[in-house]
Amino acid sequence: MQIKATILTLAMLTAGLAAVGCGADETPPVGPGPSNAVTYYQHVAPVLNAKCVGCHQEGGIAPFVLDRYDIVSKRAQIIRAVVVDRSMPPWPPGPQTPELRHERKLTEDEIALVTRWVDDGAPAGDADNPAPLPPPDSVALQRADISVDIGVDYAPDTTLKDEYRCFLVDLGTSEDRVAVGFRITPTNRAIAHHSIVTLFERSELAKLQALDAETPDRAGWPCFAGPVPTNANIRSIGRLGAWVPGVDAVLRRPGVGTPVPAGALAVVQMHYNNEGGSGTDRTRLAVQLADKADEPSLQKLQLLPMRNGQLSIPRDQPDVVQEKAQTSKQWAAGRFFPDGEGYLVGVAAHMHLLGTAFRVTLERDGKTQVLLDIPRWDFSWQSQYDFVEPIKVLPDDKLTVRCVYNNTMAHRVAAGASREMRDVSWGEGTNDEMCIGYLDVVDNKPPPLSK
């Protein structure tokens, strides 16, 4: 259930290759190959730098680097295997999805190039005349104008399989600002299932502090159903963002942002799963604010969640489809569409461990457009995706969220889910299930992005 789960599996597989001649003590031949050979310095390094090094670098989320020949060559066989089966670089969206920003997937030519390089013995090539390296296609904050954490090294309650805990954080803003990027970083990803950061006005401080004071023996407060109880008369001003396995930094597209008022408070909702590991966590939050000169022109980014909360996933069933369709206006519950239309600029998906496939579609005048298609769901690789070209949405468009599940023992074992075979429904626990599509909406059409 960790962000590193897939990569760590690869690391273990790499270790296992030692038995077949690819261990750390056996280094492929070094030096330039034939003039027509595919080599590391002239051909492979640029591909890895563009598509892999964003995670596989010193300080990155991956457990080893891929920016040095000696390391890459020792992992040549496993690199070949994971690029051929397309599990690396991790890019869940399928080909029916509209063009997205920061696509990490390899082209067919790039896969063929890496395959040929490995099959030829992973030659180094001419280290003195390397090909130019394109920058890694990764998302990073340009700066952290706000840097805070949850204020405590929190040890989850080990009597619970899943604990939802909320922490009150003062963002320290002295004037109204607009956030254009954020990075939520759990320090213990073995126990962190997800995190959601919700914003509140300063006027709600006393009520939020009262919630915190209800459990004086432990930091924060229990928040299983949301950051604040529905009967607490505490109003949020919106969500700043979220972290799930697979997400690193999020940088909003030009022209949009999230208002952060003077004196703003954040409630950081943490979902801890004690079956994944142990220890303490001190999740950190970094926020990039817009340049002040740009703030008056930025559109407010709004979130349209599409929740199918009526899930019924029978035991021992391998292909359970759960689907819910409503008009855009119904999903939005009266929000948005002040002038009758809006624009979709981003999309995300969320399921748990039994999920196998996910899709969101938009239907208008009998024509259906896929907004996000994930044909092979992997809990460890969730993300927020930005459309290169904004997509118009009208109040009466039909939006459908479709989730597919496998509730067999074989899948439970493979996915690291509980081996307690049972019927599954909607729930907040890791071994319950969810089916949610998230759409980012703005009122006016922003310019398209470069891919």
GROMACS .gro file of C-alpha atoms in nm:
model
  451
    1MET     CA    1   0.000   0.000   0.000
    2GLN     CA    2   0.298   0.230  -0.020
    3ILE     CA    3   0.396   0.463  -0.299
    4LYS     CA    4   0.715   0.261  -0.331
    5ALA     CA    5   0.546  -0.077  -0.345
    6THR     CA    6   0.582  -0.136  -0.716
    7ILE     CA    7   0.938  -0.009  -0.730
    8LEU     CA    8   1.043  -0.208  -0.427
    9THR     CA    9   0.907  -0.517  -0.596
   10LEU     CA   10   1.131  -0.440  -0.890
   11ALA     CA   11   1.424  -0.401  -0.657
   12MET     CA   12   1.360  -0.745  -0.511
   13LEU     CA   13   1.325  -0.892  -0.857
   14THR     CA   14   1.657  -0.732  -0.949
   15ALA     CA   15   1.824  -0.900  -0.657
   16GLY     CA   16   1.681  -1.231  -0.772
   17LEU     CA   17   1.838  -1.193  -1.116
   18ALA     CA   18   2.181  -1.256  -0.963
   19ALA     CA   19   2.107  -1.626  -0.988
   20VAL     CA   20   2.081  -1.601  -1.366
   21GLY     CA   21   2.392  -1.395  -1.428
   22CYS     CA   22   2.272  -1.038  -1.366
   23GLY     CA   23   2.390  -0.983  -1.011
   24ALA     CA   24   2.586  -0.693  -0.869
   25ASP     CA   25   2.918  -0.874  -0.918
   26GLU     CA   26   2.870  -0.912  -1.293
   27THR     CA   27   2.910  -0.593  -1.492
   28PRO     CA   28   2.834  -0.581  -1.866
   29PRO     CA   29   3.126  -0.494  -2.091
   30VAL     CA   30   3.233  -0.130  -2.068
   31GLY     CA   31   3.343   0.074  -2.365
   32PRO     CA   32   3.209   0.175  -2.705
   33GLY     CA   33   3.041  -0.092  -2.909
   34PRO     CA   34   3.019  -0.121  -3.288
   35SER     CA   35   2.941   0.199  -3.472
   36ASN     CA   36   2.579   0.093  -3.528
   37ALA     CA   37   2.525  -0.032  -3.173
   38VAL     CA   38   2.267   0.111  -2.935
   39THR     CA   39   2.467   0.238  -2.638
   40TYR     CA   40   2.397   0.385  -2.299
   41TYR     CA   41   2.565   0.725  -2.337
   42GLN     CA   42   2.449   0.788  -2.692
   43HIS     CA   43   2.093   0.645  -2.687
   44VAL     CA   44   1.958   0.502  -2.362
   45ALA     CA   45   2.061   0.770  -2.110
   46PRO     CA   46   1.848   1.040  -2.280
   47VAL     CA   47   1.539   0.816  -2.264
   48LEU     CA   48   1.592   0.730  -1.899
   49ASN     CA   49   1.664   1.092  -1.810
   50ALA     CA   50   1.343   1.214  -1.972
   51LYS     CA   51   1.106   0.943  -1.849
   52CYS     CA   52   1.259   0.775  -1.538
   53VAL     CA   53   1.507   0.999  -1.357
   54GLY     CA   54   1.233   1.227  -1.224
   55CYS     CA   55   1.164   0.954  -0.964
   56HIS     CA   56   1.491   0.756  -0.984
   57GLN     CA   57   1.730   1.024  -0.864
   58GLU     CA   58   1.904   1.110  -0.540
   59GLY     CA   59   1.632   1.218  -0.299
   60GLY     CA   60   1.354   1.095  -0.531
   61ILE     CA   61   1.069   0.864  -0.437
   62ALA     CA   62   1.230   0.559  -0.598
   63PRO     CA   63   1.470   0.340  -0.394
   64PHE     CA   64   1.761   0.362  -0.639
   65VAL     CA   65   1.892   0.604  -0.902
   66LEU     CA   66   1.895   0.550  -1.277
   67ASP     CA   67   2.131   0.828  -1.379
   68ARG     CA   68   2.460   0.632  -1.376
   69TYR     CA   69   2.578   0.366  -1.617
   70ASP     CA   70   2.719   0.134  -1.351
   71ILE     CA   71   2.381   0.120  -1.175
   72VAL     CA   72   2.167   0.105  -1.487
   73SER     CA   73   2.372  -0.169  -1.650
   74LYS     CA   74   2.342  -0.396  -1.347
   75ARG     CA   75   1.963  -0.363  -1.372
   76ALA     CA   76   1.948  -0.401  -1.749
   77GLN     CA   77   1.742  -0.722  -1.755
   78ILE     CA   78   1.476  -0.600  -1.513
   79ILE     CA   79   1.460  -0.266  -1.696
   80ARG     CA   80   1.392  -0.458  -2.017
   81ALA     CA   81   1.117  -0.660  -1.850
   82VAL     CA   82   0.930  -0.366  -1.698
   83VAL     CA   83   0.943  -0.144  -2.008
   84VAL     CA   84   0.821  -0.429  -2.230
   85ASP     CA   85   0.522  -0.502  -2.005
   86ARG     CA   86   0.472  -0.125  -1.957
   87SER     CA   87   0.467  -0.137  -1.578
   88MET     CA   88   0.750   0.117  -1.584
   89PRO     CA   89   0.747   0.409  -1.619
   90PRO     CA   90   0.414   0.394  -1.434
   91TRP     CA   91   0.149   0.560  -1.650
   92PRO     CA   92  -0.196   0.414  -1.580
   93PRO     CA   93  -0.412   0.611  -1.831
   94GLY     CA   94  -0.500   0.413  -2.142
   95PRO     CA   95  -0.498   0.532  -2.504
   96GLN     CA   96  -0.865   0.640  -2.502
   97THR     CA   97  -0.786   0.911  -2.248
   98PRO     CA   98  -0.748   1.264  -2.392
   99GLU     CA   99  -0.396   1.401  -2.422
  100LEU     CA  100  -0.252   1.468  -2.077
  101ARG     CA  101   0.028   1.683  -1.945
  102HIS     CA  102   0.353   1.518  -1.829
  103GLU     CA  103   0.288   1.181  -1.993
  104ARG     CA  104   0.564   0.947  -1.876
  105LYS     CA  105   0.490   0.652  -2.101
  106LEU     CA  106   0.752   0.530  -2.345
  107THR     CA  107   0.690   0.529  -2.718
  108GLU     CA  108   0.712   0.205  -2.916
  109ASP     CA  109   1.044   0.325  -3.060
  110GLU     CA  110   1.182   0.395  -2.712
  111ILE     CA  111   1.079   0.051  -2.589
  112ALA     CA  112   1.243  -0.108  -2.892
  113LEU     CA  113   1.560   0.093  -2.833
  114VAL     CA  114   1.591  -0.012  -2.468
  115THR     CA  115   1.515  -0.374  -2.560
  116ARG     CA  116   1.782  -0.381  -2.828
  117TRP     CA  117   2.037  -0.222  -2.593
  118VAL     CA  118   1.981  -0.491  -2.330
  119ASP     CA  119   1.980  -0.774  -2.584
  120ASP     CA  120   2.314  -0.645  -2.722
  121GLY     CA  121   2.476  -0.671  -2.378
  122ALA     CA  122   2.405  -0.317  -2.248
  123PRO     CA  123   2.715  -0.151  -2.400
  124ALA     CA  124   2.827   0.178  -2.247
  125GLY     CA  125   2.931   0.359  -2.562
  126ASP     CA  126   3.155   0.666  -2.558
  127ALA     CA  127   3.142   0.826  -2.216
  128ASP     CA  128   3.347   1.121  -2.339
  129ASN     CA  129   3.092   1.217  -2.605
  130PRO     CA  130   2.749   1.158  -2.452
  131ALA     CA  131   2.427   1.265  -2.618
  132PRO     CA  132   2.256   1.571  -2.467
  133LEU     CA  133   2.024   1.481  -2.180
  134PRO     CA  134   1.671   1.622  -2.188
  135PRO     CA  135   1.547   1.736  -1.846
  136PRO     CA  136   1.333   1.489  -1.649
  137ASP     CA  137   0.963   1.533  -1.722
  138SER     CA  138   0.860   1.565  -1.361
  139VAL     CA  139   0.649   1.804  -1.157
  140ALA     CA  140   0.826   2.009  -0.893
  141LEU     CA  141   0.740   2.323  -0.701
  142GLN     CA  142   0.944   2.622  -0.804
  143ARG     CA  143   0.950   2.736  -0.444
  144ALA     CA  144   0.780   2.669  -0.111
  145ASP     CA  145   0.620   2.991   0.011
  146ILE     CA  146   0.452   2.803   0.297
  147SER     CA  147   0.622   2.513   0.475
  148VAL     CA  148   0.439   2.350   0.766
  149ASP     CA  149   0.376   2.005   0.910
  150ILE     CA  150   0.112   1.839   1.128
  151GLY     CA  151   0.298   1.950   1.439
  152VAL     CA  152   0.368   1.613   1.596
  153ASP     CA  153   0.538   1.280   1.530
  154TYR     CA  154   0.212   1.093   1.535
  155ALA     CA  155   0.189   0.724   1.628
  156PRO     CA  156  -0.143   0.582   1.502
  157ASP     CA  157  -0.370   0.393   1.739
  158THR     CA  158  -0.258   0.032   1.689
  159THR     CA  159  -0.591  -0.103   1.816
  160LEU     CA  160  -0.741   0.012   1.485
  161LYS     CA  161  -0.675  -0.132   1.140
  162ASP     CA  162  -0.751   0.208   0.987
  163GLU     CA  163  -0.731   0.539   1.169
  164TYR     CA  164  -0.849   0.872   1.034
  165ARG     CA  165  -0.688   1.157   1.225
  166CYS     CA  166  -0.712   1.531   1.159
  167PHE     CA  167  -0.454   1.790   1.254
  168LEU     CA  168  -0.504   2.168   1.270
  169VAL     CA  169  -0.231   2.369   1.098
  170ASP     CA  170  -0.195   2.748   1.082
  171LEU     CA  171  -0.070   2.844   0.735
  172GLY     CA  172   0.060   3.179   0.859
  173THR     CA  173  -0.079   3.392   0.576
  174SER     CA  174  -0.106   3.761   0.666
  175GLU     CA  175  -0.292   3.862   0.348
  176ASP     CA  176  -0.520   3.705   0.089
  177ARG     CA  177  -0.319   3.492  -0.154
  178VAL     CA  178  -0.371   3.225  -0.420
  179ALA     CA  179  -0.207   2.879  -0.415
  180VAL     CA  180  -0.085   2.743  -0.748
  181GLY     CA  181   0.098   2.434  -0.627
  182PHE     CA  182   0.145   2.206  -0.329
  183ARG     CA  183   0.336   1.905  -0.209
  184ILE     CA  184   0.206   1.679   0.068
  185THR     CA  185   0.480   1.451   0.202
  186PRO     CA  186   0.407   1.176   0.454
  187THR     CA  187   0.728   1.081   0.634
  188ASN     CA  188   0.610   0.723   0.686
  189ARG     CA  189   0.452   0.597   0.365
  190ALA     CA  190   0.428   0.245   0.504
  191ILE     CA  191   0.131   0.355   0.715
  192ALA     CA  192  -0.001   0.651   0.514
  193HIS     CA  193  -0.299   0.554   0.295
  194HIS     CA  194  -0.390   0.907   0.186
  195SER     CA  195  -0.404   1.268   0.301
  196ILE     CA  196  -0.651   1.549   0.225
  197VAL     CA  197  -0.589   1.917   0.309
  198THR     CA  198  -0.901   2.131   0.360
  199LEU     CA  199  -0.898   2.508   0.410
  200PHE     CA  200  -1.091   2.712   0.669
  201GLU     CA  201  -1.131   3.079   0.749
  202ARG     CA  202  -0.962   3.217   1.061
  203SER     CA  203  -1.306   3.274   1.214
  204GLU     CA  204  -1.340   2.896   1.261
  205LEU     CA  205  -1.029   2.870   1.482
  206ALA     CA  206  -1.208   2.836   1.819
  207LYS     CA  207  -1.440   2.562   1.691
  208LEU     CA  208  -1.151   2.366   1.539
  209GLN     CA  209  -0.947   2.401   1.858
  210ALA     CA  210  -1.245   2.267   2.052
  211LEU     CA  211  -1.246   1.956   1.834
  212ASP     CA  212  -0.875   1.910   1.903
  213ALA     CA  213  -0.930   1.948   2.276
  214GLU     CA  214  -1.183   1.664   2.291
  215THR     CA  215  -0.900   1.407   2.293
  216PRO     CA  216  -0.634   1.570   2.515
  217ASP     CA  217  -0.429   1.250   2.537
  218ARG     CA  218  -0.368   1.240   2.161
  219ALA     CA  219  -0.289   1.507   1.903
  220GLY     CA  220  -0.561   1.596   1.657
  221TRP     CA  221  -0.909   1.446   1.650
  222PRO     CA  222  -1.076   1.141   1.494
  223CYS     CA  223  -1.232   1.228   1.157
  224PHE     CA  224  -1.348   0.908   0.992
  225ALA     CA  225  -1.622   1.068   0.781
  226GLY     CA  226  -1.454   1.400   0.698
  227PRO     CA  227  -1.235   1.676   0.840
  228VAL     CA  228  -1.511   1.807   1.069
  229PRO     CA  229  -1.836   1.650   1.197
  230THR     CA  230  -2.140   1.739   0.988
  231ASN     CA  231  -2.318   1.873   1.297
  232ALA     CA  232  -2.029   2.093   1.413
  233ASN     CA  233  -2.139   2.403   1.219
  234ILE     CA  234  -1.789   2.453   1.078
  235ARG     CA  235  -1.772   2.555   0.713
  236SER     CA  236  -1.473   2.492   0.493
  237ILE     CA  237  -1.376   2.719   0.206
  238GLY     CA  238  -1.257   2.436  -0.015
  239ARG     CA  239  -0.989   2.177  -0.058
  240LEU     CA  240  -0.626   2.269  -0.118
  241GLY     CA  241  -0.532   1.925  -0.245
  242ALA     CA  242  -0.464   1.562  -0.164
  243TRP     CA  243  -0.192   1.302  -0.157
  244VAL     CA  244  -0.235   0.938  -0.256
  245PRO     CA  245   0.033   0.685  -0.350
  246GLY     CA  246   0.173   0.790  -0.685
  247VAL     CA  247   0.146   1.167  -0.629
  248ASP     CA  248   0.446   1.384  -0.556
  249ALA     CA  249   0.410   1.758  -0.620
  250VAL     CA  250   0.110   1.917  -0.792
  251LEU     CA  251   0.160   2.238  -0.991
  252ARG     CA  252  -0.159   2.390  -1.128
  253ARG     CA  253  -0.190   2.492  -1.491
  254PRO     CA  254  -0.130   2.861  -1.571
  255GLY     CA  255  -0.430   3.083  -1.508
  256VAL     CA  256  -0.594   2.890  -1.221
  257GLY     CA  257  -0.541   2.858  -0.847
  258THR     CA  258  -0.696   2.805  -0.504
  259PRO     CA  259  -0.771   3.109  -0.284
  260VAL     CA  260  -0.588   3.110   0.050
  261PRO     CA  261  -0.723   3.396   0.266
  262ALA     CA  262  -0.535   3.590   0.531
  263GLY     CA  263  -0.507   3.384   0.849
  264ALA     CA  264  -0.610   3.066   0.668
  265LEU     CA  265  -0.621   2.740   0.860
  266ALA     CA  266  -0.563   2.397   0.714
  267VAL     CA  267  -0.699   2.071   0.846
  268VAL     CA  268  -0.479   1.782   0.735
  269GLN     CA  269  -0.682   1.461   0.733
  270MET     CA  270  -0.457   1.156   0.750
  271HIS     CA  271  -0.573   0.803   0.682
  272TYR     CA  272  -0.331   0.563   0.851
  273ASN     CA  273  -0.343   0.191   0.783
  274ASN     CA  274  -0.171  -0.011   1.054
  275GLU     CA  275  -0.157  -0.326   0.841
  276GLY     CA  276   0.099  -0.159   0.615
  277GLY     CA  277   0.367  -0.095   0.877
  278SER     CA  278   0.438   0.077   1.208
  279GLY     CA  279   0.610   0.378   1.357
  280THR     CA  280   0.533   0.750   1.357
  281ASP     CA  281   0.451   0.999   1.085
  282ARG     CA  282   0.493   1.377   1.059
  283THR     CA  283   0.336   1.468   0.727
  284ARG     CA  284   0.468   1.790   0.573
  285LEU     CA  285   0.293   2.045   0.353
  286ALA     CA  286   0.463   2.285   0.111
  287VAL     CA  287   0.260   2.543  -0.081
  288GLN     CA  288   0.362   2.758  -0.376
  289LEU     CA  289   0.174   3.087  -0.400
  290ALA     CA  290   0.113   3.280  -0.720
  291ASP     CA  291   0.314   3.589  -0.795
  292LYS     CA  292   0.114   3.879  -0.651
  293ALA     CA  293   0.096   4.056  -0.985
  294ASP     CA  294  -0.075   3.751  -1.139
  295GLU     CA  295  -0.329   3.681  -0.865
  296PRO     CA  296  -0.612   3.913  -0.983
  297SER     CA  297  -0.628   3.732  -1.319
  298LEU     CA  298  -0.640   3.376  -1.183
  299GLN     CA  299  -0.957   3.168  -1.202
  300LYS     CA  300  -1.075   2.979  -0.897
  301LEU     CA  301  -1.022   2.605  -0.940
  302GLN     CA  302  -1.320   2.402  -0.815
  303LEU     CA  303  -1.349   2.031  -0.751
  304LEU     CA  304  -1.639   1.821  -0.878
  305PRO     CA  305  -1.636   1.481  -0.701
  306MET     CA  306  -1.828   1.193  -0.860
  307ARG     CA  307  -1.890   0.935  -0.586
  308ASN     CA  308  -2.063   0.605  -0.639
  309GLY     CA  309  -2.137   0.526  -0.277
  310GLN     CA  310  -2.377   0.236  -0.342
  311LEU     CA  311  -2.119  -0.035  -0.402
  312SER     CA  312  -2.201  -0.406  -0.388
  313ILE     CA  313  -1.903  -0.633  -0.457
  314PRO     CA  314  -1.988  -0.998  -0.388
  315ARG     CA  315  -1.724  -1.240  -0.266
  316ASP     CA  316  -1.552  -1.475  -0.513
  317GLN     CA  317  -1.650  -1.259  -0.811
  318PRO     CA  318  -1.367  -1.161  -1.053
  319ASP     CA  319  -1.531  -0.894  -1.269
  320VAL     CA  320  -1.778  -0.678  -1.075
  321VAL     CA  321  -1.882  -0.359  -1.258
  322GLN     CA  322  -2.024  -0.070  -1.055
  323GLU     CA  323  -2.147   0.236  -1.244
  324LYS     CA  324  -2.326   0.559  -1.167
  325ALA     CA  325  -2.441   0.826  -1.413
  326GLN     CA  326  -2.581   1.174  -1.347
  327THR     CA  327  -2.591   1.506  -1.523
  328SER     CA  328  -2.308   1.748  -1.456
  329LYS     CA  329  -2.552   1.970  -1.269
  330GLN     CA  330  -2.660   1.681  -1.045
  331TRP     CA  331  -2.302   1.580  -0.964
  332ALA     CA  332  -2.221   1.944  -0.886
  333ALA     CA  333  -2.524   1.973  -0.654
  334GLY     CA  334  -2.605   2.324  -0.769
  335ARG     CA  335  -2.248   2.456  -0.771
  336PHE     CA  336  -2.061   2.590  -1.075
  337PHE     CA  337  -2.211   2.676  -1.413
  338PRO     CA  338  -2.289   3.043  -1.334
  339ASP     CA  339  -2.325   3.114  -1.706
  340GLY     CA  340  -2.440   2.768  -1.815
  341GLU     CA  341  -2.106   2.608  -1.896
  342GLY     CA  342  -1.769   2.528  -1.748
  343TYR     CA  343  -1.440   2.374  -1.852
  344LEU     CA  344  -1.278   2.056  -1.728
  345VAL     CA  345  -0.904   2.104  -1.682
  346GLY     CA  346  -0.808   1.797  -1.479
  347VAL     CA  347  -0.920   1.453  -1.367
  348ALA     CA  348  -0.831   1.194  -1.103
  349ALA     CA  349  -0.957   0.855  -0.985
  350HIS     CA  350  -0.971   0.673  -0.654
  351MET     CA  351  -1.040   0.310  -0.567
  352HIS     CA  352  -0.882   0.073  -0.316
  353LEU     CA  353  -0.714  -0.266  -0.348
  354LEU     CA  354  -0.989  -0.467  -0.517
  355GLY     CA  355  -1.011  -0.225  -0.809
  356THR     CA  356  -0.898  -0.346  -1.152
  357ALA     CA  357  -1.021  -0.081  -1.399
  358PHE     CA  358  -1.166   0.270  -1.392
  359ARG     CA  359  -1.336   0.502  -1.639
  360VAL     CA  360  -1.509   0.842  -1.646
  361THR     CA  361  -1.706   0.947  -1.956
  362LEU     CA  362  -1.901   1.252  -2.074
  363GLU     CA  363  -2.206   1.206  -2.298
  364ARG     CA  364  -2.374   1.484  -2.499
  365ASP     CA  365  -2.615   1.457  -2.793
  366GLY     CA  366  -2.566   1.083  -2.814
  367LYS     CA  367  -2.187   1.107  -2.839
  368THR     CA  368  -1.959   0.977  -2.564
  369GLN     CA  369  -1.614   1.112  -2.479
  370VAL     CA  370  -1.377   0.930  -2.248
  371LEU     CA  371  -1.230   1.164  -1.985
  372LEU     CA  372  -1.011   0.908  -1.807
  373ASP     CA  373  -0.958   0.541  -1.879
  374ILE     CA  374  -0.738   0.327  -1.653
  375PRO     CA  375  -0.751  -0.027  -1.790
  376ARG     CA  376  -0.514  -0.168  -1.525
  377TRP     CA  377  -0.572  -0.011  -1.185
  378ASP     CA  378  -0.279  -0.002  -0.944
  379PHE     CA  379  -0.338   0.146  -0.598
  380SER     CA  380   0.030   0.236  -0.572
  381TRP     CA  381   0.016   0.463  -0.876
  382GLN     CA  382  -0.264   0.716  -0.847
  383SER     CA  383  -0.228   1.068  -0.979
  384GLN     CA  384  -0.386   1.399  -1.067
  385TYR     CA  385  -0.394   1.444  -1.444
  386ASP     CA  386  -0.419   1.771  -1.637
  387PHE     CA  387  -0.586   1.785  -1.978
  388VAL     CA  388  -0.368   1.950  -2.240
  389GLU     CA  389  -0.682   2.090  -2.405
  390PRO     CA  390  -0.964   2.205  -2.169
  391ILE     CA  391  -1.293   2.021  -2.224
  392LYS     CA  392  -1.626   2.207  -2.224
  393VAL     CA  393  -1.892   2.072  -1.988
  394LEU     CA  394  -2.260   2.175  -1.986
  395PRO     CA  395  -2.508   2.135  -1.698
  396ASP     CA  396  -2.709   1.863  -1.876
  397ASP     CA  397  -2.412   1.655  -1.994
  398LYS     CA  398  -2.421   1.301  -1.857
  399LEU     CA  399  -2.110   1.210  -1.658
  400THR     CA  400  -2.059   0.842  -1.576
  401VAL     CA  401  -1.811   0.694  -1.332
  402ARG     CA  402  -1.742   0.323  -1.386
  403CYS     CA  403  -1.534   0.105  -1.154
  404VAL     CA  404  -1.446  -0.264  -1.193
  405TYR     CA  405  -1.343  -0.492  -0.904
  406ASN     CA  406  -1.202  -0.840  -0.849
  407ASN     CA  407  -1.307  -0.991  -0.517
  408THR     CA  408  -1.139  -1.330  -0.553
  409MET     CA  409  -0.877  -1.468  -0.319
  410ALA     CA  410  -0.618  -1.478  -0.597
  411HIS     CA  411  -0.658  -1.105  -0.656
  412ARG     CA  412  -0.664  -1.025  -0.285
  413VAL     CA  413  -0.329  -1.199  -0.242
  414ALA     CA  414  -0.176  -1.033  -0.548
  415ALA     CA  415  -0.298  -0.686  -0.446
  416GLY     CA  416  -0.194  -0.713  -0.081
  417ALA     CA  417  -0.552  -0.691   0.042
  418SER     CA  418  -0.698  -0.864   0.344
  419ARG     CA  419  -0.743  -1.239   0.301
  420GLU     CA  420  -1.073  -1.226   0.486
  421MET     CA  421  -1.311  -1.324   0.206
  422ARG     CA  422  -1.633  -1.125   0.235
  423ASP     CA  423  -1.880  -0.915   0.041
  424VAL     CA  424  -1.748  -0.560   0.014
  425SER     CA  425  -1.932  -0.228   0.006
  426TRP     CA  426  -1.843   0.141   0.023
  427GLY     CA  427  -1.630   0.226   0.325
  428GLU     CA  428  -1.346   0.438   0.456
  429GLY     CA  429  -1.120   0.146   0.548
  430THR     CA  430  -0.841   0.022   0.325
  431ASN     CA  431  -1.017  -0.315   0.288
  432ASP     CA  432  -1.348  -0.152   0.207
  433GLU     CA  433  -1.389   0.002  -0.138
  434MET     CA  434  -1.449   0.335  -0.307
  435CYS     CA  435  -1.538   0.454  -0.656
  436ILE     CA  436  -1.467   0.823  -0.708
  437GLY     CA  437  -1.385   1.036  -1.007
  438TYR     CA  438  -1.259   1.388  -0.945
  439LEU     CA  439  -1.295   1.662  -1.205
  440ASP     CA  440  -1.123   2.001  -1.183
  441VAL     CA  441  -1.356   2.271  -1.314
  442VAL     CA  442  -1.313   2.639  -1.404
  443ASP     CA  443  -1.573   2.883  -1.534
  444ASN     CA  444  -1.390   3.024  -1.836
  445LYS     CA  445  -1.178   2.842  -2.090
  446PRO     CA  446  -0.806   2.866  -2.009
  447PRO     CA  447  -0.540   2.833  -2.278
  448PRO     CA  448  -0.421   2.482  -2.371
  449LEU     CA  449  -0.105   2.340  -2.219
  450SER     CA  450   0.204   2.212  -2.385
  451LYS     CA  451   0.227   1.835  -2.349
   0.00000   0.00000   0.00000
